[in-house]
PDB file of C-alpha atoms in Angstrom:
ATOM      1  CA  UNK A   1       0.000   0.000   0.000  1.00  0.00           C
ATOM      2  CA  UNK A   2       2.821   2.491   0.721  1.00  0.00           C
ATOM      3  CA  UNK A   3       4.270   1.252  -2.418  1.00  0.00           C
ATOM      4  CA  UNK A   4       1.282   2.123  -4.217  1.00  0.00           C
ATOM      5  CA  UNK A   5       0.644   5.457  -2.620  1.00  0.00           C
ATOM      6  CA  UNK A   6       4.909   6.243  -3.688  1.00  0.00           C
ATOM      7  CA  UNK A   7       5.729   7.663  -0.057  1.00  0.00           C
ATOM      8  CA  UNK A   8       8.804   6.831   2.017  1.00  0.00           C
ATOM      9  CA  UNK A   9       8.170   2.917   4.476  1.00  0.00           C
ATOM     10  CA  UNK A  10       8.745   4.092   8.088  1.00  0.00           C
ATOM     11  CA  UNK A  11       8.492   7.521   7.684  1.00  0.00           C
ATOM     12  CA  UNK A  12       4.404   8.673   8.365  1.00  0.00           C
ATOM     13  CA  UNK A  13       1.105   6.886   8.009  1.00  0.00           C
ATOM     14  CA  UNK A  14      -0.287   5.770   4.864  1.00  0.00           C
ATOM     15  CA  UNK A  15      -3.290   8.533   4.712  1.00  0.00           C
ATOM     16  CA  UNK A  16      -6.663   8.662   2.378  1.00  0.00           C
ATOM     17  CA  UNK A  17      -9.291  10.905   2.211  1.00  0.00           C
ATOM     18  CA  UNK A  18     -12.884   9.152   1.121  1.00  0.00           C
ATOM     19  CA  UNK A  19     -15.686  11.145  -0.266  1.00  0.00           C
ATOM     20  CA  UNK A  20     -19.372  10.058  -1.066  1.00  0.00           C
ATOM     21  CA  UNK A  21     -22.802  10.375   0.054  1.00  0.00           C
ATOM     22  CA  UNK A  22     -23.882   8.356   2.838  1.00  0.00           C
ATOM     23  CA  UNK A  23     -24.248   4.757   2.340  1.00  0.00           C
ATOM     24  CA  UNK A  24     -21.575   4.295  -0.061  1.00  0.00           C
ATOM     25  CA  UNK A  25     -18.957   2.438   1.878  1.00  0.00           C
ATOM     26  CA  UNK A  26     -17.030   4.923   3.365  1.00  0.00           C
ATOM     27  CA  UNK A  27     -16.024   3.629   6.979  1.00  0.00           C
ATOM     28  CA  UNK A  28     -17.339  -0.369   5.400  1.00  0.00           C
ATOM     29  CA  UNK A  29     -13.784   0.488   3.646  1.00  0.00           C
ATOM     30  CA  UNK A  30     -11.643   1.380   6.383  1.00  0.00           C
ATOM     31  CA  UNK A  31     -13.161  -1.828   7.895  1.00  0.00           C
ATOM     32  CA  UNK A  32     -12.537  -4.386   5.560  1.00  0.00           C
ATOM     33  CA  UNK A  33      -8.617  -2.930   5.129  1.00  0.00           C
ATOM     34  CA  UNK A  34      -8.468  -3.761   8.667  1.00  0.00           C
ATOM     35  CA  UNK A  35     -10.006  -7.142   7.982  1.00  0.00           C
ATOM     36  CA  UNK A  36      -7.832  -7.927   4.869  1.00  0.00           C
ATOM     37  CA  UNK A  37      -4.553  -6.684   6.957  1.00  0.00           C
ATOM     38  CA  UNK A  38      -5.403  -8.787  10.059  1.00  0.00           C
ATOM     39  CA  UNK A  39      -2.370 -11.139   9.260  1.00  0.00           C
ATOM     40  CA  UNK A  40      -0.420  -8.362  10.024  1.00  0.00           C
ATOM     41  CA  UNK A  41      -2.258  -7.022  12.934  1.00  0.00           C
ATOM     42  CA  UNK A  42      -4.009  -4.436  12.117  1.00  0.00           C
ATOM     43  CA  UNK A  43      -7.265  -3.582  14.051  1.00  0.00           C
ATOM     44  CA  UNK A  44     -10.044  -1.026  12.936  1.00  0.00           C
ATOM     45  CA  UNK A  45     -10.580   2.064  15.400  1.00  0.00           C
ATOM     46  CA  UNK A  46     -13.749   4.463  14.116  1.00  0.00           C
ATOM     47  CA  UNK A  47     -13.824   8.008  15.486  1.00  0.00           C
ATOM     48  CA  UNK A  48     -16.781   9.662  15.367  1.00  0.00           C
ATOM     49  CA  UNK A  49     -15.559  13.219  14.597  1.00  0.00           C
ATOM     50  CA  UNK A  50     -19.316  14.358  15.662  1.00  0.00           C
ATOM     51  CA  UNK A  51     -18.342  14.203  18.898  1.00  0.00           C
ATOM     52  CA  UNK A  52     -15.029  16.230  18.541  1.00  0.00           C
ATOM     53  CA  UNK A  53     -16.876  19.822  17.198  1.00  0.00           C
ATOM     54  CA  UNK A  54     -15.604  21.670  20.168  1.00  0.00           C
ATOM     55  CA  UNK A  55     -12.031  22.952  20.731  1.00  0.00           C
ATOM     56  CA  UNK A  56     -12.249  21.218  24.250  1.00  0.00           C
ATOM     57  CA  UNK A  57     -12.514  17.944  22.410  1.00  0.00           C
ATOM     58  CA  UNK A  58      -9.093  17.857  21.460  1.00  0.00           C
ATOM     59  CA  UNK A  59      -7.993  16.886  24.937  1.00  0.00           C
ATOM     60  CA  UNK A  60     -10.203  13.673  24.781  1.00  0.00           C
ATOM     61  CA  UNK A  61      -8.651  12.317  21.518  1.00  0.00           C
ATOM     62  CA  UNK A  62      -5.432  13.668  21.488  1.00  0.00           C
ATOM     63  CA  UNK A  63      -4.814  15.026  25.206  1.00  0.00           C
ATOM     64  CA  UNK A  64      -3.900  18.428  27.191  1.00  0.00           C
ATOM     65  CA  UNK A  65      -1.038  20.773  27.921  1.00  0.00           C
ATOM     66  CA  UNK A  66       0.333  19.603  31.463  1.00  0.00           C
ATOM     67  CA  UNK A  67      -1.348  22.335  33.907  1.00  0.00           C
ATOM     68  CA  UNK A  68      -4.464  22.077  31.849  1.00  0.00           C
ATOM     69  CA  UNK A  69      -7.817  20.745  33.082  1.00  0.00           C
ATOM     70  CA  UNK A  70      -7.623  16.840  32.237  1.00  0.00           C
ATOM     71  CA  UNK A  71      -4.221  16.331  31.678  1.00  0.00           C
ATOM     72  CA  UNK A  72      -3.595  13.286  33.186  1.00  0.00           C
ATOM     73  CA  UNK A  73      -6.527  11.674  31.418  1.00  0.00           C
ATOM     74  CA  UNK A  74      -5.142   9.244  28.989  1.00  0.00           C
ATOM     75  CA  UNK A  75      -6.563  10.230  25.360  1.00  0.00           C
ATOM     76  CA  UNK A  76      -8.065   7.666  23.460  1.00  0.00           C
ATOM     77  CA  UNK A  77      -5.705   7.460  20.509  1.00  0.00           C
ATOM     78  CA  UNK A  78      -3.091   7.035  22.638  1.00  0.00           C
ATOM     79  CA  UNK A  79      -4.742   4.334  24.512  1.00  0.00           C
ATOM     80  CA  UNK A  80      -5.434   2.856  21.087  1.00  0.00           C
ATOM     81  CA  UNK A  81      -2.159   2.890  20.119  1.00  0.00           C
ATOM     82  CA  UNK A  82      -0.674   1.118  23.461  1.00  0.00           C
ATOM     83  CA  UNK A  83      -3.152  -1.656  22.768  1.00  0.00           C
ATOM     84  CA  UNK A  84      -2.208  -2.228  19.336  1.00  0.00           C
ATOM     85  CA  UNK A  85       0.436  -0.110  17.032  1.00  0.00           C
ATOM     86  CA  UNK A  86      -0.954  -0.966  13.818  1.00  0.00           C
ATOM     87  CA  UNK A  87      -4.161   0.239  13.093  1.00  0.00           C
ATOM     88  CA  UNK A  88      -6.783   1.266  10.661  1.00  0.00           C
ATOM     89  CA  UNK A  89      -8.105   4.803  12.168  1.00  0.00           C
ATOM     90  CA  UNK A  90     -11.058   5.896  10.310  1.00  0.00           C
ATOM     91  CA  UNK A  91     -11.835  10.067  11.349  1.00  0.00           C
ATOM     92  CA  UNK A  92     -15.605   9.478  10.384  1.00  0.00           C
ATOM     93  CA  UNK A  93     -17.241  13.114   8.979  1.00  0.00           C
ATOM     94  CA  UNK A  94     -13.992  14.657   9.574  1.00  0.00           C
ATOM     95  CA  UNK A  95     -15.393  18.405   8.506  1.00  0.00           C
ATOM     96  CA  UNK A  96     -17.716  18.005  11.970  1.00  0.00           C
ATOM     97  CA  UNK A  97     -14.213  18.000  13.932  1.00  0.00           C
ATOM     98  CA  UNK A  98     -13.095  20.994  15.002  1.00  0.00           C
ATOM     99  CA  UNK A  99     -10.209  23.035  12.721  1.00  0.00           C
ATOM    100  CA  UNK A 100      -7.534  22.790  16.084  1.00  0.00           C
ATOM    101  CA  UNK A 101      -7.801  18.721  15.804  1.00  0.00           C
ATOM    102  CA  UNK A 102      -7.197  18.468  12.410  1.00  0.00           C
ATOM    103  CA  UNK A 103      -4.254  20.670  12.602  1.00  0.00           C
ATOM    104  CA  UNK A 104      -3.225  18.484  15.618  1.00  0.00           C
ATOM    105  CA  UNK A 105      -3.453  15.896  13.340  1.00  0.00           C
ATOM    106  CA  UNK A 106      -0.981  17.661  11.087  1.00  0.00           C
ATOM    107  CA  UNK A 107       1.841  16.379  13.463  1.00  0.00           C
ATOM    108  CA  UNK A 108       0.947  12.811  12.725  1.00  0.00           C
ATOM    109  CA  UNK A 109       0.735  12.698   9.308  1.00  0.00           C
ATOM    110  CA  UNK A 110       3.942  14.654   8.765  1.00  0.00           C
ATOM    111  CA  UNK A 111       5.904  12.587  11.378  1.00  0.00           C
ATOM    112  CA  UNK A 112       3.713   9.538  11.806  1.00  0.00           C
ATOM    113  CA  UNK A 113       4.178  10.616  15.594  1.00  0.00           C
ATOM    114  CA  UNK A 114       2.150  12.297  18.661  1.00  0.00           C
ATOM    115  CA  UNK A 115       3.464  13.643  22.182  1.00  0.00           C
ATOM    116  CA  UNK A 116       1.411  13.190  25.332  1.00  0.00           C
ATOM    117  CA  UNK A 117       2.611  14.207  28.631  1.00  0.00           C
ATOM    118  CA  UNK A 118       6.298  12.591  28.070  1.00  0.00           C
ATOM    119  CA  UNK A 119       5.225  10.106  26.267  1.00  0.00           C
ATOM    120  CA  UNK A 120       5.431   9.721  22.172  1.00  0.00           C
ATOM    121  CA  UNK A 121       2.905   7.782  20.455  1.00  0.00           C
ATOM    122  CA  UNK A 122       3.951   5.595  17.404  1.00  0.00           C
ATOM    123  CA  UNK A 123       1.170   6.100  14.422  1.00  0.00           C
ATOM    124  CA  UNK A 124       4.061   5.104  11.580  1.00  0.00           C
ATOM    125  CA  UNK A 125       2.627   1.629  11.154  1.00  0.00           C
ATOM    126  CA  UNK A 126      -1.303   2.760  11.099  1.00  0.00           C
ATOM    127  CA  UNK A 127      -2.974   3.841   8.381  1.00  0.00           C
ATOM    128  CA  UNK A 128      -5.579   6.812   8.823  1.00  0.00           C
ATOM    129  CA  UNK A 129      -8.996   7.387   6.932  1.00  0.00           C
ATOM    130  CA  UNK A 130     -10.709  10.332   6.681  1.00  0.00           C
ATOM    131  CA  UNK A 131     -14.174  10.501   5.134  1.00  0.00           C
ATOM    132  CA  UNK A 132     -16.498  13.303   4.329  1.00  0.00           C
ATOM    133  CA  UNK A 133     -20.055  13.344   2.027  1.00  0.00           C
ATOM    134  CA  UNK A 134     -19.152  17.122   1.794  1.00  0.00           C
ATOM    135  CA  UNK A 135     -18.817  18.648  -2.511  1.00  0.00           C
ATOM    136  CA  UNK A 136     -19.024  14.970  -3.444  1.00  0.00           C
ATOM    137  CA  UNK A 137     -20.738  15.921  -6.707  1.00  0.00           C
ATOM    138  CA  UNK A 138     -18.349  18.231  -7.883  1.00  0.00           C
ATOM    139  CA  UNK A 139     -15.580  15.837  -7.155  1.00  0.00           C
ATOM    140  CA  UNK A 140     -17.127  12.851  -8.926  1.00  0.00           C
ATOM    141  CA  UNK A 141     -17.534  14.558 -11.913  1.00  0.00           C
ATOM    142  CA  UNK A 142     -13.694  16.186 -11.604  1.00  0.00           C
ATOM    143  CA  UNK A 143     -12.829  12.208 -11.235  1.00  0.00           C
ATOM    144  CA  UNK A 144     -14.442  11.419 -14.100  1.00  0.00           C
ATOM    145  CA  UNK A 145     -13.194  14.205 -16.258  1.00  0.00           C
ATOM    146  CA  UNK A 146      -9.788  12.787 -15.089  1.00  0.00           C
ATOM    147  CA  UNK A 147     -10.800   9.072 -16.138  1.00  0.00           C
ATOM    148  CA  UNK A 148     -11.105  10.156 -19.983  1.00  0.00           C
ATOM    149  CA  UNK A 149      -7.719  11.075 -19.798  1.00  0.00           C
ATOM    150  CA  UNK A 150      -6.602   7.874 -19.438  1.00  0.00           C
ATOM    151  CA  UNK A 151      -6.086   4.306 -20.799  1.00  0.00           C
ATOM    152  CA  UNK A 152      -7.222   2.454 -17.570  1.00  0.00           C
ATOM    153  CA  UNK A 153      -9.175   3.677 -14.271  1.00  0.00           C
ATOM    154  CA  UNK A 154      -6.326   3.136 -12.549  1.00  0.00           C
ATOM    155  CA  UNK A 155      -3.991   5.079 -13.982  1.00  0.00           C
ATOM    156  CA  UNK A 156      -6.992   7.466 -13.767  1.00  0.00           C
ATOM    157  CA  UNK A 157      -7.065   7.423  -9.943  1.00  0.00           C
ATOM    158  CA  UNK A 158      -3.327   7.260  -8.998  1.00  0.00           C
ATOM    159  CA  UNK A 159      -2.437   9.945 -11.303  1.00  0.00           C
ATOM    160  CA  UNK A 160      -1.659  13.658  -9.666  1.00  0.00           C
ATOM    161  CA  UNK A 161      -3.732  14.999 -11.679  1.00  0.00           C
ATOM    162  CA  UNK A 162      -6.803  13.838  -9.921  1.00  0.00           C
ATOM    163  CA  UNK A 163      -4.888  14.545  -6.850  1.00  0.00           C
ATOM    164  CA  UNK A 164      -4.912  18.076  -7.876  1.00  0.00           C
ATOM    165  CA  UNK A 165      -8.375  18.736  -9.068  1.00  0.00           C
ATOM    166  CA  UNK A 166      -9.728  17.356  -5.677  1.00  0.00           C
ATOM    167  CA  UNK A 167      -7.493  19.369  -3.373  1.00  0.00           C
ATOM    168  CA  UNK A 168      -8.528  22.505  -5.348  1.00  0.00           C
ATOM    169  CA  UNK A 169     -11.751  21.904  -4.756  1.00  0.00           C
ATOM    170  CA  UNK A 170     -10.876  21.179  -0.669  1.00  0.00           C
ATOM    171  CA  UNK A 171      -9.068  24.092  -0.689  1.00  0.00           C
ATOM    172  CA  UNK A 172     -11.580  26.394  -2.770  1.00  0.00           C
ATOM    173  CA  UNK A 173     -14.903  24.878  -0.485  1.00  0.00           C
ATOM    174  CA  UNK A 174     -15.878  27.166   2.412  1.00  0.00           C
ATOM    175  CA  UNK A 175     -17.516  23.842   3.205  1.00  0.00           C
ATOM    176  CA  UNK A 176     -14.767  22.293   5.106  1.00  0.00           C
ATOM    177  CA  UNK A 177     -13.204  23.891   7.930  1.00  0.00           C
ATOM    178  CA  UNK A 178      -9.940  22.399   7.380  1.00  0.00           C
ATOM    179  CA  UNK A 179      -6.599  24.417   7.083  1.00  0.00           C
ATOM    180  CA  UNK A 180      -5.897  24.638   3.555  1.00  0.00           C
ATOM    181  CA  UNK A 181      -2.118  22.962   4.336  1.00  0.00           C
ATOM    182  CA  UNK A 182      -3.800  19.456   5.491  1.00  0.00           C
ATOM    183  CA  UNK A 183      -4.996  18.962   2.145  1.00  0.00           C
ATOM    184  CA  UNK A 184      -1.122  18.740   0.621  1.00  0.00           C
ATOM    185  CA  UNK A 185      -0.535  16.034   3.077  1.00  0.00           C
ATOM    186  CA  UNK A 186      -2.794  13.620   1.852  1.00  0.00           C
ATOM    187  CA  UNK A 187      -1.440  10.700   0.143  1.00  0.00           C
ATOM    188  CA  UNK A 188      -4.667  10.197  -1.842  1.00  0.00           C
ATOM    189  CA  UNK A 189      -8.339  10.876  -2.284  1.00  0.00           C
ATOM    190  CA  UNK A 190     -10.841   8.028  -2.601  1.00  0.00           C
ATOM    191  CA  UNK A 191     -13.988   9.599  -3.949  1.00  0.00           C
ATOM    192  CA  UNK A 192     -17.133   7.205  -4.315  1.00  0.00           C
ATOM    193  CA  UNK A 193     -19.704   7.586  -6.886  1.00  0.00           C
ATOM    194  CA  UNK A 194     -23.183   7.873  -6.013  1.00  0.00           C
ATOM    195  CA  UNK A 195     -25.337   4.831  -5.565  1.00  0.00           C
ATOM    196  CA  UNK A 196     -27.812   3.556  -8.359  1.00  0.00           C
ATOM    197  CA  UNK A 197     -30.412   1.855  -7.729  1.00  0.00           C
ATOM    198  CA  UNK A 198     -29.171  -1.407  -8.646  1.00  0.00           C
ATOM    199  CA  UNK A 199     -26.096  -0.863  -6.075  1.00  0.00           C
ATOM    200  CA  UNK A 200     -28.931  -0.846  -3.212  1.00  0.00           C
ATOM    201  CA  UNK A 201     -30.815  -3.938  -4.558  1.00  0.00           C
ATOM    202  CA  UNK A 202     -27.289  -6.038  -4.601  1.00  0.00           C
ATOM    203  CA  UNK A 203     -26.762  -4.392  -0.905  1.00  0.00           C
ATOM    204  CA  UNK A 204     -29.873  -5.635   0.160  1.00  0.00           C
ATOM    205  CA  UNK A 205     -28.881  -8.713  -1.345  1.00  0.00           C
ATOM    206  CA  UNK A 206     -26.033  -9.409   0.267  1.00  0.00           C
ATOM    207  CA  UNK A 207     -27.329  -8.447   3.518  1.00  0.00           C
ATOM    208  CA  UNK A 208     -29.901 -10.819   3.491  1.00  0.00           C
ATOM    209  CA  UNK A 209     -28.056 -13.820   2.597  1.00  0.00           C
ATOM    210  CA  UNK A 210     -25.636 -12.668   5.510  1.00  0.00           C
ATOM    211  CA  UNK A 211     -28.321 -12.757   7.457  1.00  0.00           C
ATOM    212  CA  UNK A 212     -29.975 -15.947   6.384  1.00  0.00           C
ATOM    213  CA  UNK A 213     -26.206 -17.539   7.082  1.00  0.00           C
ATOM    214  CA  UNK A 214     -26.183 -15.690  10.300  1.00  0.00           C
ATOM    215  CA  UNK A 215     -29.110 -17.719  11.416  1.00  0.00           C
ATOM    216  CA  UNK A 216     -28.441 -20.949   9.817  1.00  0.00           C
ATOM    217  CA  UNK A 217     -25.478 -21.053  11.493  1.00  0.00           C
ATOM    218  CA  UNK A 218     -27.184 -20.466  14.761  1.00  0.00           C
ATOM    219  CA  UNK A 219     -29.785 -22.804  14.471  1.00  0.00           C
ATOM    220  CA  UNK A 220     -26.780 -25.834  13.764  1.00  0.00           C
ATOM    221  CA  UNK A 221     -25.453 -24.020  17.107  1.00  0.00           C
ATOM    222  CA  UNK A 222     -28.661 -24.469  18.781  1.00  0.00           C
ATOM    223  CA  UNK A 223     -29.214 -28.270  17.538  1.00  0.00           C
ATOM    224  CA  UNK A 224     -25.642 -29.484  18.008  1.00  0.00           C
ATOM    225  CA  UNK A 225     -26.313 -28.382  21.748  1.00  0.00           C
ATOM    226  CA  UNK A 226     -29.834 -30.081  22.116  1.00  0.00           C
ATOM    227  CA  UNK A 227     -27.833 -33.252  20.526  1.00  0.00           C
ATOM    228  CA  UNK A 228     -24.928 -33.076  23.406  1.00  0.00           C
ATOM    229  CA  UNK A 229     -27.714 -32.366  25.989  1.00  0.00           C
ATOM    230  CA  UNK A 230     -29.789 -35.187  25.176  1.00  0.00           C
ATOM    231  CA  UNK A 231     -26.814 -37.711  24.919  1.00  0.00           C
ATOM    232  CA  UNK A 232     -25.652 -36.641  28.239  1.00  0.00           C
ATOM    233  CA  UNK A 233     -29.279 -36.798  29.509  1.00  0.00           C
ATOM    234  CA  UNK A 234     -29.538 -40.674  28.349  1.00  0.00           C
ATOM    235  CA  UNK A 235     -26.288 -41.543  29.375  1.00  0.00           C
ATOM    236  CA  UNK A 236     -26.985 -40.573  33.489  1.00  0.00           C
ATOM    237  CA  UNK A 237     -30.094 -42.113  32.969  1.00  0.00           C
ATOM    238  CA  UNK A 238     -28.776 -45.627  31.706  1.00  0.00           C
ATOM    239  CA  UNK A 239     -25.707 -46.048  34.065  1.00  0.00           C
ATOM    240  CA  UNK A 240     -26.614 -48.319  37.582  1.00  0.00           C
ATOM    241  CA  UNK A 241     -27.300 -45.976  40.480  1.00  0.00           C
ATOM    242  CA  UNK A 242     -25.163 -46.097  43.372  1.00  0.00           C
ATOM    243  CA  UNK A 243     -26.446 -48.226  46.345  1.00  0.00           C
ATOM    244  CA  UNK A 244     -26.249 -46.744  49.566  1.00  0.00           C
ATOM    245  CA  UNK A 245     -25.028 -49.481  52.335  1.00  0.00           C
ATOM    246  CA  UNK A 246     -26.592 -48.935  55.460  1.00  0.00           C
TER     247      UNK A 246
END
């Protein structure tokens, strides 16, 4: 993946911004990249940046000042990251997050590291997500001006030239309340086209067979159970009972 993205191993988290309406995939990604790098042991963690719109936030993801209220309150990615120090961090909604966390945030994607109250959190091996459904339609049609550029799709969507027309329009949005220099450090932009309404039926689909396993799978649960209970059940029943010698 680093490969792919062309940015120095060991040197700063493999970064990519997602962006599509809601219901395209968008954290279902970040999951399944966990999933797929489980070998390797790699974990999902989903931030909610909802709950991170105030600048007194910051100290509950990424921690205070010493001499600050809550400063000895361990932040939660650094709890993450003692747990496990590869992971898949998805910053869900990331425009909801107020503009002093994402320039927090700065520090790890430059560095791939975060300080804490002496302590120095690792984020090298992880690989961060950030999603947004914000100017989605104006950078699915910019990716697909890019496309007809090209021989392949992928060529398409690893060229710098898509790079470039999506950060201009990041940069150019009063939409996102992100400072304009975050947008240069992203390693590249995943942007999801709309669902049709044949995308929703296969969904659906899917989601039903997965459910239909789901409960197959319990019921053999539930019988293989009944099975064990019932041979244990026969066997007290036919062994000699104990005579009691008085």
């Amino acid at each position: 993946l680093k490969s792919w993205s062309r940015i120095p191993i060991h040197t700063q988290p493999l970064n990519f911004f997602a962006v599509g309406t809601s219901g395209v995939g968008k954290t279902f990604t970040a999951e399944q990249l966990a999933d797929a790098l489980k070998p390797n042991g790699h974990r999902s963690v989903i931030f909610s940046m909802t709950e991170y719109s105030r600048e007194s936030d910051l100290a509950k993801l990424i921690g205070s000042a010493p001499g600050y209220a809550g400063a000895q309150n361990r932040p939660e990615l650094f709890s993450r990251i003692a747990a496990c120090r590869r992971l898949v961090i998805c910053f869900d909604e990331i425009e909801k997050a107020h503009p002093l966390i994402m320039r927090t945030l700065m520090q790890l994607l430059d560095k791939g590291r975060l300080s804490w109250n002496g302590e120095n959190g690792d984020f090298r091996d992880c690989i961060i997500l950030f999603t947004s459904n914000l100017e989605q339609e104006k950078m699915v049609e910019a990716k697909n001006i890019v496309i007809k550029k090209f021989k392949s799709q992928v060529e398409a969507l690893r060229s710098n030239e898509l790079k470039k027309s999506i950060t201009d329009i990041c940069c150019s949005s009063k939409s996102f309340q992100i400072p304009i220099e975050v947008w240069g450090r992203i390693n590249r932009f995943l942007v999801y086209n709309p669902l049709q309404a044949k995308d929703v039926i296969e969904v659906a689909i899917q989601e039903c067979c997965l459910f239909v396993k789901n409960i197959y799978l319990f019921m053999r649960i539930i019988m293989h159970l009944a099975a064990a209970g019932r041979r244990d059940y026969t066997s007290k029943e036919s062994s000699p009972k104990s005579s009691i010698i008085s």
